[in-house]
PDB file of C-alpha atoms in Angstrom:
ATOM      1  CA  UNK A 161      59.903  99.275  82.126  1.00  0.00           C
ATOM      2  CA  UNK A 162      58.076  99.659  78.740  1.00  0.00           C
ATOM      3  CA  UNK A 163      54.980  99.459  76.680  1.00  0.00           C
ATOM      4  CA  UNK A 164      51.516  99.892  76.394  1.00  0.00           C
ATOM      5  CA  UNK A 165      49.237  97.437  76.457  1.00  0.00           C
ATOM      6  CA  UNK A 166      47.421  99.022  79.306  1.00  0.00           C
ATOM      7  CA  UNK A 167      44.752 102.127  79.349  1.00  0.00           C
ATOM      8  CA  UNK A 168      47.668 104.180  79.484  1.00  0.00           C
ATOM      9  CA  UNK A 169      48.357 104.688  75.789  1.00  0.00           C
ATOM     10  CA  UNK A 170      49.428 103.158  72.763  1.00  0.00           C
ATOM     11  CA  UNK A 171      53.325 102.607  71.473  1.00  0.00           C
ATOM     12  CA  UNK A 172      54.746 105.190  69.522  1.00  0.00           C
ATOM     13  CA  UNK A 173      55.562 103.632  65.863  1.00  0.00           C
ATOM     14  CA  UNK A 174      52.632 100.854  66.124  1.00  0.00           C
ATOM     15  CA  UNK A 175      49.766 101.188  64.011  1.00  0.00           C
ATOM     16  CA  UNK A 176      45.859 101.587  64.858  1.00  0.00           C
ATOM     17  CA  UNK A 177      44.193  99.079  62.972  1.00  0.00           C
ATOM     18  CA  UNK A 178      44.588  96.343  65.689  1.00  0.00           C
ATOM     19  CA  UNK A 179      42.126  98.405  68.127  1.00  0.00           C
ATOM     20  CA  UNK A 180      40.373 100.610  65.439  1.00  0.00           C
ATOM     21  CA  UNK A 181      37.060  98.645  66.236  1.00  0.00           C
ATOM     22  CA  UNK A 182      37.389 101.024  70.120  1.00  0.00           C
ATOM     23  CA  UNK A 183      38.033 104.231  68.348  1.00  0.00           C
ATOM     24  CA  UNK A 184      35.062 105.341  66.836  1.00  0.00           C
ATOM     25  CA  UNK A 185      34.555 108.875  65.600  1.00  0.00           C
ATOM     26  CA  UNK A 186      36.313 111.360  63.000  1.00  0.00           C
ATOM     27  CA  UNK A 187      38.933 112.392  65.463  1.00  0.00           C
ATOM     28  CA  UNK A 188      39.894 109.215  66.344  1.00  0.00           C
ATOM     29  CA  UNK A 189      40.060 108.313  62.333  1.00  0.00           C
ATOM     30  CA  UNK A 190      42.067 111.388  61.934  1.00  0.00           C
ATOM     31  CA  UNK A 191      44.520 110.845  65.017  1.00  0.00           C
ATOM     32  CA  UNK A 192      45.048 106.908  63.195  1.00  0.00           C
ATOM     33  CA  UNK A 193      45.798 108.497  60.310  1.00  0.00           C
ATOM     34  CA  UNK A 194      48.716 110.516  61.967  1.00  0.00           C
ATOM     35  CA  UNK A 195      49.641 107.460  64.072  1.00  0.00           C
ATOM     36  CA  UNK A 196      50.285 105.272  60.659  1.00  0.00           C
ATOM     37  CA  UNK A 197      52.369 108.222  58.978  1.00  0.00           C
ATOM     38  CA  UNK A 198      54.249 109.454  61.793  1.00  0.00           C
ATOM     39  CA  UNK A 199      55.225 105.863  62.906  1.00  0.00           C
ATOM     40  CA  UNK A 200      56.478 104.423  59.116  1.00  0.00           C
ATOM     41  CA  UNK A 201      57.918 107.504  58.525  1.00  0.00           C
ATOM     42  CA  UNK A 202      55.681 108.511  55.819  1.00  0.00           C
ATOM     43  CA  UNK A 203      53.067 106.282  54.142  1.00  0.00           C
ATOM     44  CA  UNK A 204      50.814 105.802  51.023  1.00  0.00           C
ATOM     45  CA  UNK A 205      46.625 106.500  51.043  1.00  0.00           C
ATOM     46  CA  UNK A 206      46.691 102.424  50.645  1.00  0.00           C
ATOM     47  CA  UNK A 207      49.479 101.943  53.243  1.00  0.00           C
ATOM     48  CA  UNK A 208      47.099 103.897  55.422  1.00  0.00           C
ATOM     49  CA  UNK A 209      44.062 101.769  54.631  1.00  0.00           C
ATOM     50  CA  UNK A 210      45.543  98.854  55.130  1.00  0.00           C
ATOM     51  CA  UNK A 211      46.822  99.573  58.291  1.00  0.00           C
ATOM     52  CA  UNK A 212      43.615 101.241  59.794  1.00  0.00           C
ATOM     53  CA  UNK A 213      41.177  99.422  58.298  1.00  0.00           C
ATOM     54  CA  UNK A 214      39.401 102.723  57.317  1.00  0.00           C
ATOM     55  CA  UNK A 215      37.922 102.883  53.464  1.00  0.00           C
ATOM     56  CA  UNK A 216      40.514 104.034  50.887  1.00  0.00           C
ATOM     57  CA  UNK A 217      37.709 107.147  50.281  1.00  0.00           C
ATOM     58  CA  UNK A 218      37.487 107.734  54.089  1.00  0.00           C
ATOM     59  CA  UNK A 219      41.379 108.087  54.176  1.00  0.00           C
ATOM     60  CA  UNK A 220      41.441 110.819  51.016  1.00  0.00           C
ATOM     61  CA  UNK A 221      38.397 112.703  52.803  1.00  0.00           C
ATOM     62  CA  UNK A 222      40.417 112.825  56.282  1.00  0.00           C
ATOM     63  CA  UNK A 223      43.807 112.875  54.472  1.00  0.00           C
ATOM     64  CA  UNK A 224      42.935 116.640  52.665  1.00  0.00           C
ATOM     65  CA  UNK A 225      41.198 117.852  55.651  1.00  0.00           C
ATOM     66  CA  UNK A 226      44.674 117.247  57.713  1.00  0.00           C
ATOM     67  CA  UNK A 227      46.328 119.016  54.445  1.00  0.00           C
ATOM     68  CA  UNK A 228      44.478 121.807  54.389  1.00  0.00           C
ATOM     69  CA  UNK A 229      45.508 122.283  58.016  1.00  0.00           C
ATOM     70  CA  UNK A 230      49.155 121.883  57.634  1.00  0.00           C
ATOM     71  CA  UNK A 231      49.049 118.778  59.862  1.00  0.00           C
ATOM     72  CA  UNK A 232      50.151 116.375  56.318  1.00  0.00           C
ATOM     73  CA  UNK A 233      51.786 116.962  53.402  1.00  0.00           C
ATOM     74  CA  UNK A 234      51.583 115.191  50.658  1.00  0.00           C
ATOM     75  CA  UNK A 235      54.645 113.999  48.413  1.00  0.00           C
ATOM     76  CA  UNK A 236      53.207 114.078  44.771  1.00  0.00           C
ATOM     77  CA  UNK A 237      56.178 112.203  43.241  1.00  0.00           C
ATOM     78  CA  UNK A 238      56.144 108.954  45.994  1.00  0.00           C
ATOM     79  CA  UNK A 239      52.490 109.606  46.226  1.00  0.00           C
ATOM     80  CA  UNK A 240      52.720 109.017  49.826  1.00  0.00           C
ATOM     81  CA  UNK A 241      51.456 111.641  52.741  1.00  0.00           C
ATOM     82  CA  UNK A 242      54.391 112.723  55.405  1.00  0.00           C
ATOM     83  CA  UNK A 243      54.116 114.897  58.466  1.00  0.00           C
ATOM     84  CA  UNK A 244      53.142 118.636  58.487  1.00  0.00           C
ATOM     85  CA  UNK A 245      54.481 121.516  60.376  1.00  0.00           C
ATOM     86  CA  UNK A 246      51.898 122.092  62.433  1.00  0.00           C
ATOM     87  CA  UNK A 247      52.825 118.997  64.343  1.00  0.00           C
ATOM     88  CA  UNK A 248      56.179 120.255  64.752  1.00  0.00           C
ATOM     89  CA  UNK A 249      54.730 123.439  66.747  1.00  0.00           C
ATOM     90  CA  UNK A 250      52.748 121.055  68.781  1.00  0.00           C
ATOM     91  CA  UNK A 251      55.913 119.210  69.770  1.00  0.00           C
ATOM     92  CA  UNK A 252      57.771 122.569  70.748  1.00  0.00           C
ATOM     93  CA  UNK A 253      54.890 123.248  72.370  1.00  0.00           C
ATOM     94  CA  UNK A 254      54.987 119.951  74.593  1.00  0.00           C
ATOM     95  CA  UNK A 255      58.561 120.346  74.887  1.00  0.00           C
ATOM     96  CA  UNK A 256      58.447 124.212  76.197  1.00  0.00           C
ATOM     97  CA  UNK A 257      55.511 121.997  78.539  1.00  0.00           C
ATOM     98  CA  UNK A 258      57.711 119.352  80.071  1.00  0.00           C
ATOM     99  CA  UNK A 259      61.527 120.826  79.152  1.00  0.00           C
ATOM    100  CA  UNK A 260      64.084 118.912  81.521  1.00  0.00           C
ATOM    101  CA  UNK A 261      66.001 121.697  83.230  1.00  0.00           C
ATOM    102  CA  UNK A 262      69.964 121.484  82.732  1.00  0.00           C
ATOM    103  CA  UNK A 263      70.014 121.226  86.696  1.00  0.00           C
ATOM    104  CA  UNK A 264      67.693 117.923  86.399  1.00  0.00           C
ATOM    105  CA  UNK A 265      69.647 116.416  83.426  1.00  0.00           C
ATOM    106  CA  UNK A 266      72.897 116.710  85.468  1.00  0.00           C
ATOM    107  CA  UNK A 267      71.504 115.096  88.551  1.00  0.00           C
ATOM    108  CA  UNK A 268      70.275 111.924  86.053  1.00  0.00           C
ATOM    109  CA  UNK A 269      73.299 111.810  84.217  1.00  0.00           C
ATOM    110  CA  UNK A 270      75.436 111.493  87.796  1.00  0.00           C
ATOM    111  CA  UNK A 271      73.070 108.728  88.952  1.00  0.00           C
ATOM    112  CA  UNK A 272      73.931 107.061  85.487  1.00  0.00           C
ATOM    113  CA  UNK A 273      78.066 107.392  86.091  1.00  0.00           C
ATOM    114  CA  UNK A 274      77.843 106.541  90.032  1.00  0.00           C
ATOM    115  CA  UNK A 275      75.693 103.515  89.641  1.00  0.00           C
ATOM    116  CA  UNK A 276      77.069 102.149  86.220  1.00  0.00           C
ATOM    117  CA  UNK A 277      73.649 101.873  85.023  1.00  0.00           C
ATOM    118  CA  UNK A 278      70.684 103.503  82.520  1.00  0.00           C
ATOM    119  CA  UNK A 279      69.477 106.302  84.376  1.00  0.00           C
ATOM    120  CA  UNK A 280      65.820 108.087  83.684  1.00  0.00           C
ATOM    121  CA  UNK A 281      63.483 111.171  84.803  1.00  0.00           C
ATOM    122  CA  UNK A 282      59.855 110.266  83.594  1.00  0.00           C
ATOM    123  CA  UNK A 283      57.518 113.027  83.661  1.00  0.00           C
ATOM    124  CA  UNK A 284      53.950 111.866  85.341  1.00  0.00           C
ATOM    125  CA  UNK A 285      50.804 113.418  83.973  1.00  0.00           C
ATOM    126  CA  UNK A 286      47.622 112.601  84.508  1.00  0.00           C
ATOM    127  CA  UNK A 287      47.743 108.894  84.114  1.00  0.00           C
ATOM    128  CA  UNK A 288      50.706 109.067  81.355  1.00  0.00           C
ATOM    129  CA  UNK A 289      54.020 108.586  82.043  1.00  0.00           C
ATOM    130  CA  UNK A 290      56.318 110.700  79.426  1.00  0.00           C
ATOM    131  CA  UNK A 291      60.273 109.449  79.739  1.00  0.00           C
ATOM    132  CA  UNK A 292      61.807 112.644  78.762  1.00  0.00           C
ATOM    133  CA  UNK A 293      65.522 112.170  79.295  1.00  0.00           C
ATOM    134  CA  UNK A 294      67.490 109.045  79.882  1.00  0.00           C
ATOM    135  CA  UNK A 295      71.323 109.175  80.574  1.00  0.00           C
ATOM    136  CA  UNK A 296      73.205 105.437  79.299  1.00  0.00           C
ATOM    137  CA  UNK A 297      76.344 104.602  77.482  1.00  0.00           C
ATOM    138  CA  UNK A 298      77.191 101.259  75.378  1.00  0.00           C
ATOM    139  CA  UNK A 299      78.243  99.803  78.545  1.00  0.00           C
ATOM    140  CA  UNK A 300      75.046 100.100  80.334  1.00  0.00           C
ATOM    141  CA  UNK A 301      72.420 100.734  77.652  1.00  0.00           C
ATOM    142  CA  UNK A 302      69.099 101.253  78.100  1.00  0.00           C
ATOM    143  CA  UNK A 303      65.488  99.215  77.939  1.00  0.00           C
ATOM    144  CA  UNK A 304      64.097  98.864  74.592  1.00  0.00           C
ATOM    145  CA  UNK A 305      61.642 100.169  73.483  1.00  0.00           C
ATOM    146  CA  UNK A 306      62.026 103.447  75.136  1.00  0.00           C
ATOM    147  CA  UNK A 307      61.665 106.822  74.096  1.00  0.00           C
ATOM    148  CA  UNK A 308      60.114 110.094  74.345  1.00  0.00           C
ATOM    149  CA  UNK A 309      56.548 110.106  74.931  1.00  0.00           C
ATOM    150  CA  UNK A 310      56.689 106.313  75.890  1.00  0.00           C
ATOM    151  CA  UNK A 311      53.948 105.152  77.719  1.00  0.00           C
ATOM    152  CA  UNK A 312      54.687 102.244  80.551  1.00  0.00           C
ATOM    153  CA  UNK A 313      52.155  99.055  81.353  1.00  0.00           C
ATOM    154  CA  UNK A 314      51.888 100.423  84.519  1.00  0.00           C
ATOM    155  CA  UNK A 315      51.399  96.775  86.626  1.00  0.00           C
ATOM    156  CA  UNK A 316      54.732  95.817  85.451  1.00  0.00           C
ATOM    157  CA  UNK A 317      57.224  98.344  85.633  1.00  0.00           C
ATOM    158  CA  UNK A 318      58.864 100.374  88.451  1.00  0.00           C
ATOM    159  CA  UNK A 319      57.558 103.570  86.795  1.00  0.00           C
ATOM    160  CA  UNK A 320      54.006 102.586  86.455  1.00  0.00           C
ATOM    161  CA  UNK A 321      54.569 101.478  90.157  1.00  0.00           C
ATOM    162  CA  UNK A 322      54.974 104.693  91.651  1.00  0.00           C
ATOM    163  CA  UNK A 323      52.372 106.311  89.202  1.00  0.00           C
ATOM    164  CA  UNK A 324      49.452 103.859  90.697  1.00  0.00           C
ATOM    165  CA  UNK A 325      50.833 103.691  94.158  1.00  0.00           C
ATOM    166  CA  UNK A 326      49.736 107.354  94.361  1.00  0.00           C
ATOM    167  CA  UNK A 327      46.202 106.821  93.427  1.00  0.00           C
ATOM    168  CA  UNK A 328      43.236 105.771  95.637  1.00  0.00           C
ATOM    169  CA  UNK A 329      42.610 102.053  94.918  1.00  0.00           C
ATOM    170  CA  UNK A 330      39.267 102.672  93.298  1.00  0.00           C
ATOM    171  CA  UNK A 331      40.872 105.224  91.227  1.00  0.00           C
ATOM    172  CA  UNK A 332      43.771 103.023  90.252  1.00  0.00           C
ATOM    173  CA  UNK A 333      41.454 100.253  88.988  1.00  0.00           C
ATOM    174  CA  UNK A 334      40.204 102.557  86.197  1.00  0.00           C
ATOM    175  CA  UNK A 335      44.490 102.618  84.948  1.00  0.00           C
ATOM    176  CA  UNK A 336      44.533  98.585  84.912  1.00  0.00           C
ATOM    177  CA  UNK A 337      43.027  95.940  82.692  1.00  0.00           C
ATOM    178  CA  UNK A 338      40.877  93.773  84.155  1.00  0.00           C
ATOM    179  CA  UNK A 339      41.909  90.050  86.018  1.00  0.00           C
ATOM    180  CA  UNK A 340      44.411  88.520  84.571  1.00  0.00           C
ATOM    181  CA  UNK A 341      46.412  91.432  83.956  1.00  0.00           C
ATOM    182  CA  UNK A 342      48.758  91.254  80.488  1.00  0.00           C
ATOM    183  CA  UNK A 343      51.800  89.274  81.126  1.00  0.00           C
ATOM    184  CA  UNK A 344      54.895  90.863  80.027  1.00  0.00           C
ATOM    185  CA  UNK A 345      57.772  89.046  81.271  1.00  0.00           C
ATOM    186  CA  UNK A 346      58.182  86.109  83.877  1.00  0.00           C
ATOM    187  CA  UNK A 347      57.874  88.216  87.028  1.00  0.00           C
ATOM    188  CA  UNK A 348      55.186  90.151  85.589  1.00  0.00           C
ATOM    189  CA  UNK A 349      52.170  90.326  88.669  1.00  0.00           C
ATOM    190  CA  UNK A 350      48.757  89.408  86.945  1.00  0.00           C
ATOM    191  CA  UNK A 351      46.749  90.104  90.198  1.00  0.00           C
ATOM    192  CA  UNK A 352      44.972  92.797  91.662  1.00  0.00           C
ATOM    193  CA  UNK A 353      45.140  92.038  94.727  1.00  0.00           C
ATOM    194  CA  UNK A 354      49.210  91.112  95.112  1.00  0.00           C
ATOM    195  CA  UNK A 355      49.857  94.352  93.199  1.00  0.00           C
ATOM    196  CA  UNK A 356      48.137  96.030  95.479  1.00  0.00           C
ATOM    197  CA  UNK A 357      49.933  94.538  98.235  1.00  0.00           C
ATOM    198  CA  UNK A 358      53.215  95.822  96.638  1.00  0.00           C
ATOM    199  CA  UNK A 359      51.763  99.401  95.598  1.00  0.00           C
ATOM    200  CA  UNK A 360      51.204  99.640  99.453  1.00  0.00           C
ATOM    201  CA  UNK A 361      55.141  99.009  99.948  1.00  0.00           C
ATOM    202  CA  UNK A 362      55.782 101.572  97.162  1.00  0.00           C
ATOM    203  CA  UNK A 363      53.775 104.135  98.306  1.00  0.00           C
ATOM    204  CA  UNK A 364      55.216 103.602 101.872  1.00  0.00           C
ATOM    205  CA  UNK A 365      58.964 103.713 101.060  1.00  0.00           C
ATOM    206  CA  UNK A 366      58.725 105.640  98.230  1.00  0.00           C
ATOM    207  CA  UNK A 367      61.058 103.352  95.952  1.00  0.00           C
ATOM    208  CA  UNK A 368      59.624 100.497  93.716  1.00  0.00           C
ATOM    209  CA  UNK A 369      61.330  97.553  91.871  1.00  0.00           C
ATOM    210  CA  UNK A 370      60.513  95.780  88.887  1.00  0.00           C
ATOM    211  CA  UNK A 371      62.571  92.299  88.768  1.00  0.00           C
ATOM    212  CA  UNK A 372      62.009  90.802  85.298  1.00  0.00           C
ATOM    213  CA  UNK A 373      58.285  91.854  85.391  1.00  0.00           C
ATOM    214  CA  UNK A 374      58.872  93.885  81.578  1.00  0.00           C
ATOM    215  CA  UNK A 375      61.322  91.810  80.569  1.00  0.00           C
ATOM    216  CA  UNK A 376      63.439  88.673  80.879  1.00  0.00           C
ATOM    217  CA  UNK A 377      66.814  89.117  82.748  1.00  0.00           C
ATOM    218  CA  UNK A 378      66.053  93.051  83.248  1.00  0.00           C
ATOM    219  CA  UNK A 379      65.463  94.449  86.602  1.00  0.00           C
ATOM    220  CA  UNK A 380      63.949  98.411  87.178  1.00  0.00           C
ATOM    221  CA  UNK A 381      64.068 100.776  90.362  1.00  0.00           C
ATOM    222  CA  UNK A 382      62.200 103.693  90.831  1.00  0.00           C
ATOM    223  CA  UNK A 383      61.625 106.604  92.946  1.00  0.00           C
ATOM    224  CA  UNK A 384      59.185 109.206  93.186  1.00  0.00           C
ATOM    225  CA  UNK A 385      59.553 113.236  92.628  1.00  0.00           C
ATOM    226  CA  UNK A 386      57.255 115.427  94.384  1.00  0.00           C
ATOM    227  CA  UNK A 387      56.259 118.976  94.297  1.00  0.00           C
ATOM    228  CA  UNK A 388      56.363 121.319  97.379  1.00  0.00           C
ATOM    229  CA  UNK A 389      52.587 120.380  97.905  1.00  0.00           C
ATOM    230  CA  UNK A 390      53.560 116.704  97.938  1.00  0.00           C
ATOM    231  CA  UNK A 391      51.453 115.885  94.397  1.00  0.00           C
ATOM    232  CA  UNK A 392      53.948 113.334  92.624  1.00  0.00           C
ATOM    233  CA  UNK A 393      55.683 115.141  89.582  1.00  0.00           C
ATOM    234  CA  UNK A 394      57.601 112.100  87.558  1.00  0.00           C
ATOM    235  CA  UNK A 395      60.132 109.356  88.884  1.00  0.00           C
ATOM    236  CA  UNK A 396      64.163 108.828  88.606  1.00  0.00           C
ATOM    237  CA  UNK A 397      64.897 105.259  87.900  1.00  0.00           C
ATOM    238  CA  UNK A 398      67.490 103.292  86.784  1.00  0.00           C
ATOM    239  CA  UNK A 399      67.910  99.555  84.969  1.00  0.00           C
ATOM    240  CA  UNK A 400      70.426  97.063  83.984  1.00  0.00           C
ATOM    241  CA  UNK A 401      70.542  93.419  84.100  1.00  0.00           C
ATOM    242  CA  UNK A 402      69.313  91.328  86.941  1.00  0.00           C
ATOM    243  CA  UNK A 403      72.944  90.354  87.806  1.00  0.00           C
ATOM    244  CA  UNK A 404      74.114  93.810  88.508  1.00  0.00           C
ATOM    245  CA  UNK A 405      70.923  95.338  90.140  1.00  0.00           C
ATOM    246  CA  UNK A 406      71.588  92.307  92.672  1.00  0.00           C
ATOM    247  CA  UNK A 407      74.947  93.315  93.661  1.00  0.00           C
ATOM    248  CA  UNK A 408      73.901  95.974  96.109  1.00  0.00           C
ATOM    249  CA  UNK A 409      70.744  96.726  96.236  1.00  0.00           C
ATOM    250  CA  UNK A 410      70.974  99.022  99.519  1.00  0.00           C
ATOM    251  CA  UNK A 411      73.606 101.185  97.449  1.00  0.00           C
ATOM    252  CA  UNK A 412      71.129 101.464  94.503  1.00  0.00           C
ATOM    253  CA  UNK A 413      68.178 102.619  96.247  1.00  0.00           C
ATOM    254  CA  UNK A 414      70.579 105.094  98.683  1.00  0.00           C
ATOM    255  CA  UNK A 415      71.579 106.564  95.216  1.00  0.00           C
ATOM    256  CA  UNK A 416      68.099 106.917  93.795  1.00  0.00           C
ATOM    257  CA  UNK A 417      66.549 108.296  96.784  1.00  0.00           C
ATOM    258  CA  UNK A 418      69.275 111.240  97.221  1.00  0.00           C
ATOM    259  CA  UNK A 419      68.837 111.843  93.286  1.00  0.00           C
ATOM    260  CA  UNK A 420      65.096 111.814  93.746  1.00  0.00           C
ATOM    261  CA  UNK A 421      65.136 114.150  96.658  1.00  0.00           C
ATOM    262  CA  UNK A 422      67.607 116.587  95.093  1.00  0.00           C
ATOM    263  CA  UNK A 423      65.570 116.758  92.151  1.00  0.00           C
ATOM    264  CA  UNK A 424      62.422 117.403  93.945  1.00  0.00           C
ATOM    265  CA  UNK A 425      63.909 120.118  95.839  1.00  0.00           C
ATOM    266  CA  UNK A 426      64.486 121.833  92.531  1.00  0.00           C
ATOM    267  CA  UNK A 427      61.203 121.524  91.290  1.00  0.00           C
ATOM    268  CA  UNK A 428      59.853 122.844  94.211  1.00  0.00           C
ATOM    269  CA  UNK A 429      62.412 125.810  94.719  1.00  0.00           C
ATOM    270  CA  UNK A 430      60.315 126.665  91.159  1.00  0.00           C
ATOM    271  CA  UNK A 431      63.241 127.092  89.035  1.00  0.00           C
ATOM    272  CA  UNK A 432      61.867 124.963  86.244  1.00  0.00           C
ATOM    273  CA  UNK A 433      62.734 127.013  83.176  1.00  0.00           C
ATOM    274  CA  UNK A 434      64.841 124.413  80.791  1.00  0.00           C
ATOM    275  CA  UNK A 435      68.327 125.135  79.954  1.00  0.00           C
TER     276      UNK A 435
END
């Protein structure tokens, strides 16, 4: 149900230098920058270097010009740059943006306790999908890596499913890698053409599965959330091991789909404000 390997976006935590060669330009040398700090937690001029491949004098230019904006700070005594505020306004900012309402959280949380399983709301926008509240227990925990912000390889999850199942096929193609697709676990579907037969299920019945496609043993259901105009606004979805997503599979996606509807309904009665 996880990670990026796709067009989609890049894993929080994992550093730039791997793709750096694709990312020309000062902002994209600036955003690697942050990328490196904010996913090591902190991180030396060098450290930064090393991991972006960008010269150590390149890294001090950038480096004071994200200072000077309040976007780093730099820790004299570790001699090693950290986060800014600034960012932090940003992320209030995103959060005010895509703030689960209390009414939302409930409804996931429920699925979660009825089903015995990790329950999610993913927020879709654009071509990103945002997982922005997830409702598990150490009983039935949930997929890892995933987080906040996470962005899904959308061929191979139930998420990404309903995200490209809503596109026109020529407009999907431009959110998936080109023949074969990355293979993430042993169901993963490396074809156009058979995920395309599938997306047309998905968009048809409005629920899609993921069995073992992310990972080994780990099985994903999804349904879409749409707006009063019908434009898709995220996905509730739930996971657990193959073995128990088996056991009744009509019960799961009854759950999902009255979760899924209920939620819509309160995004389109246009009570949205986050408690």
């Amino acid at each position: 149900m996880t990670t990026p390997a796709t067009r989609t976006g890049t894993t929080p935590g994992t550093t730039a230098g791997a793709d750096h060669g694709a990312r020309p330009g000062s902002v994209h040398r600036t955003l690697d920058i942050l990328e490196v700090v904010a996913g090591r937690g902190g991180a030396s001029a060098k450290e930064i270097a090393d991991a972006t491949g960008l010269p150590l004098p390149t890294v001090y230019r950038l480096a004071r010009e994200l200072l000077d904006s309040d976007y780093l700070v730099h820790i004299r005594d570790e001699r090693r740059f950290e986060l800014g505020y600034k960012l932090h306004q940003l992320g209030v900012s995103l959060h005010q943006q895509i703030g689960v309402p209390r009414e939302v959280r409930a409804e996931v949380t429920a699925l979660h306790e009825q089903l015995r399983l990790a329950a999610y709301f993913a927020v879709h926008r654009g071509s990103q999908i945002a997982v922005v509240f997830t409702a598990d227990s150490p009983a039935c925990p949930r997929l890892r890596p995933i987080d906040f912000g996470f962005h899904e390889a959308p061929h191979a999850t139930a998420l990404g499913k309903i995200l490209l199942a809503s596109m026109e096929p020529e407009q999907r193609l431009l959110h998936l890698d080109e023949e074969p697709m990355p293979r993430f676990g042993p169901g993963t579907i490396t074809g156009h053409r058979e995920l395309a037969e599938q997306l047309d299920v998905v968009a048809d019945r409005g629920i899609a599965w993921e069995y073992g496609e992310f990972q080994a043993g780990a099985t994903c259901v999804a349904a879409s959330v749409r707006g009063g105009n019908g434009v898709l606004i995220g996905s509730v979805a739930v996971s657990g091991p193959e073995a128990r997503l088996a056991e009744s599979p009509p019960e799961t996606e009854s759950a999902l789909r009255a979760a899924a509807s209920r939620v819509s309904r309160f995004y389109r009665s246009g009570r949205t404000q986050a408690g």
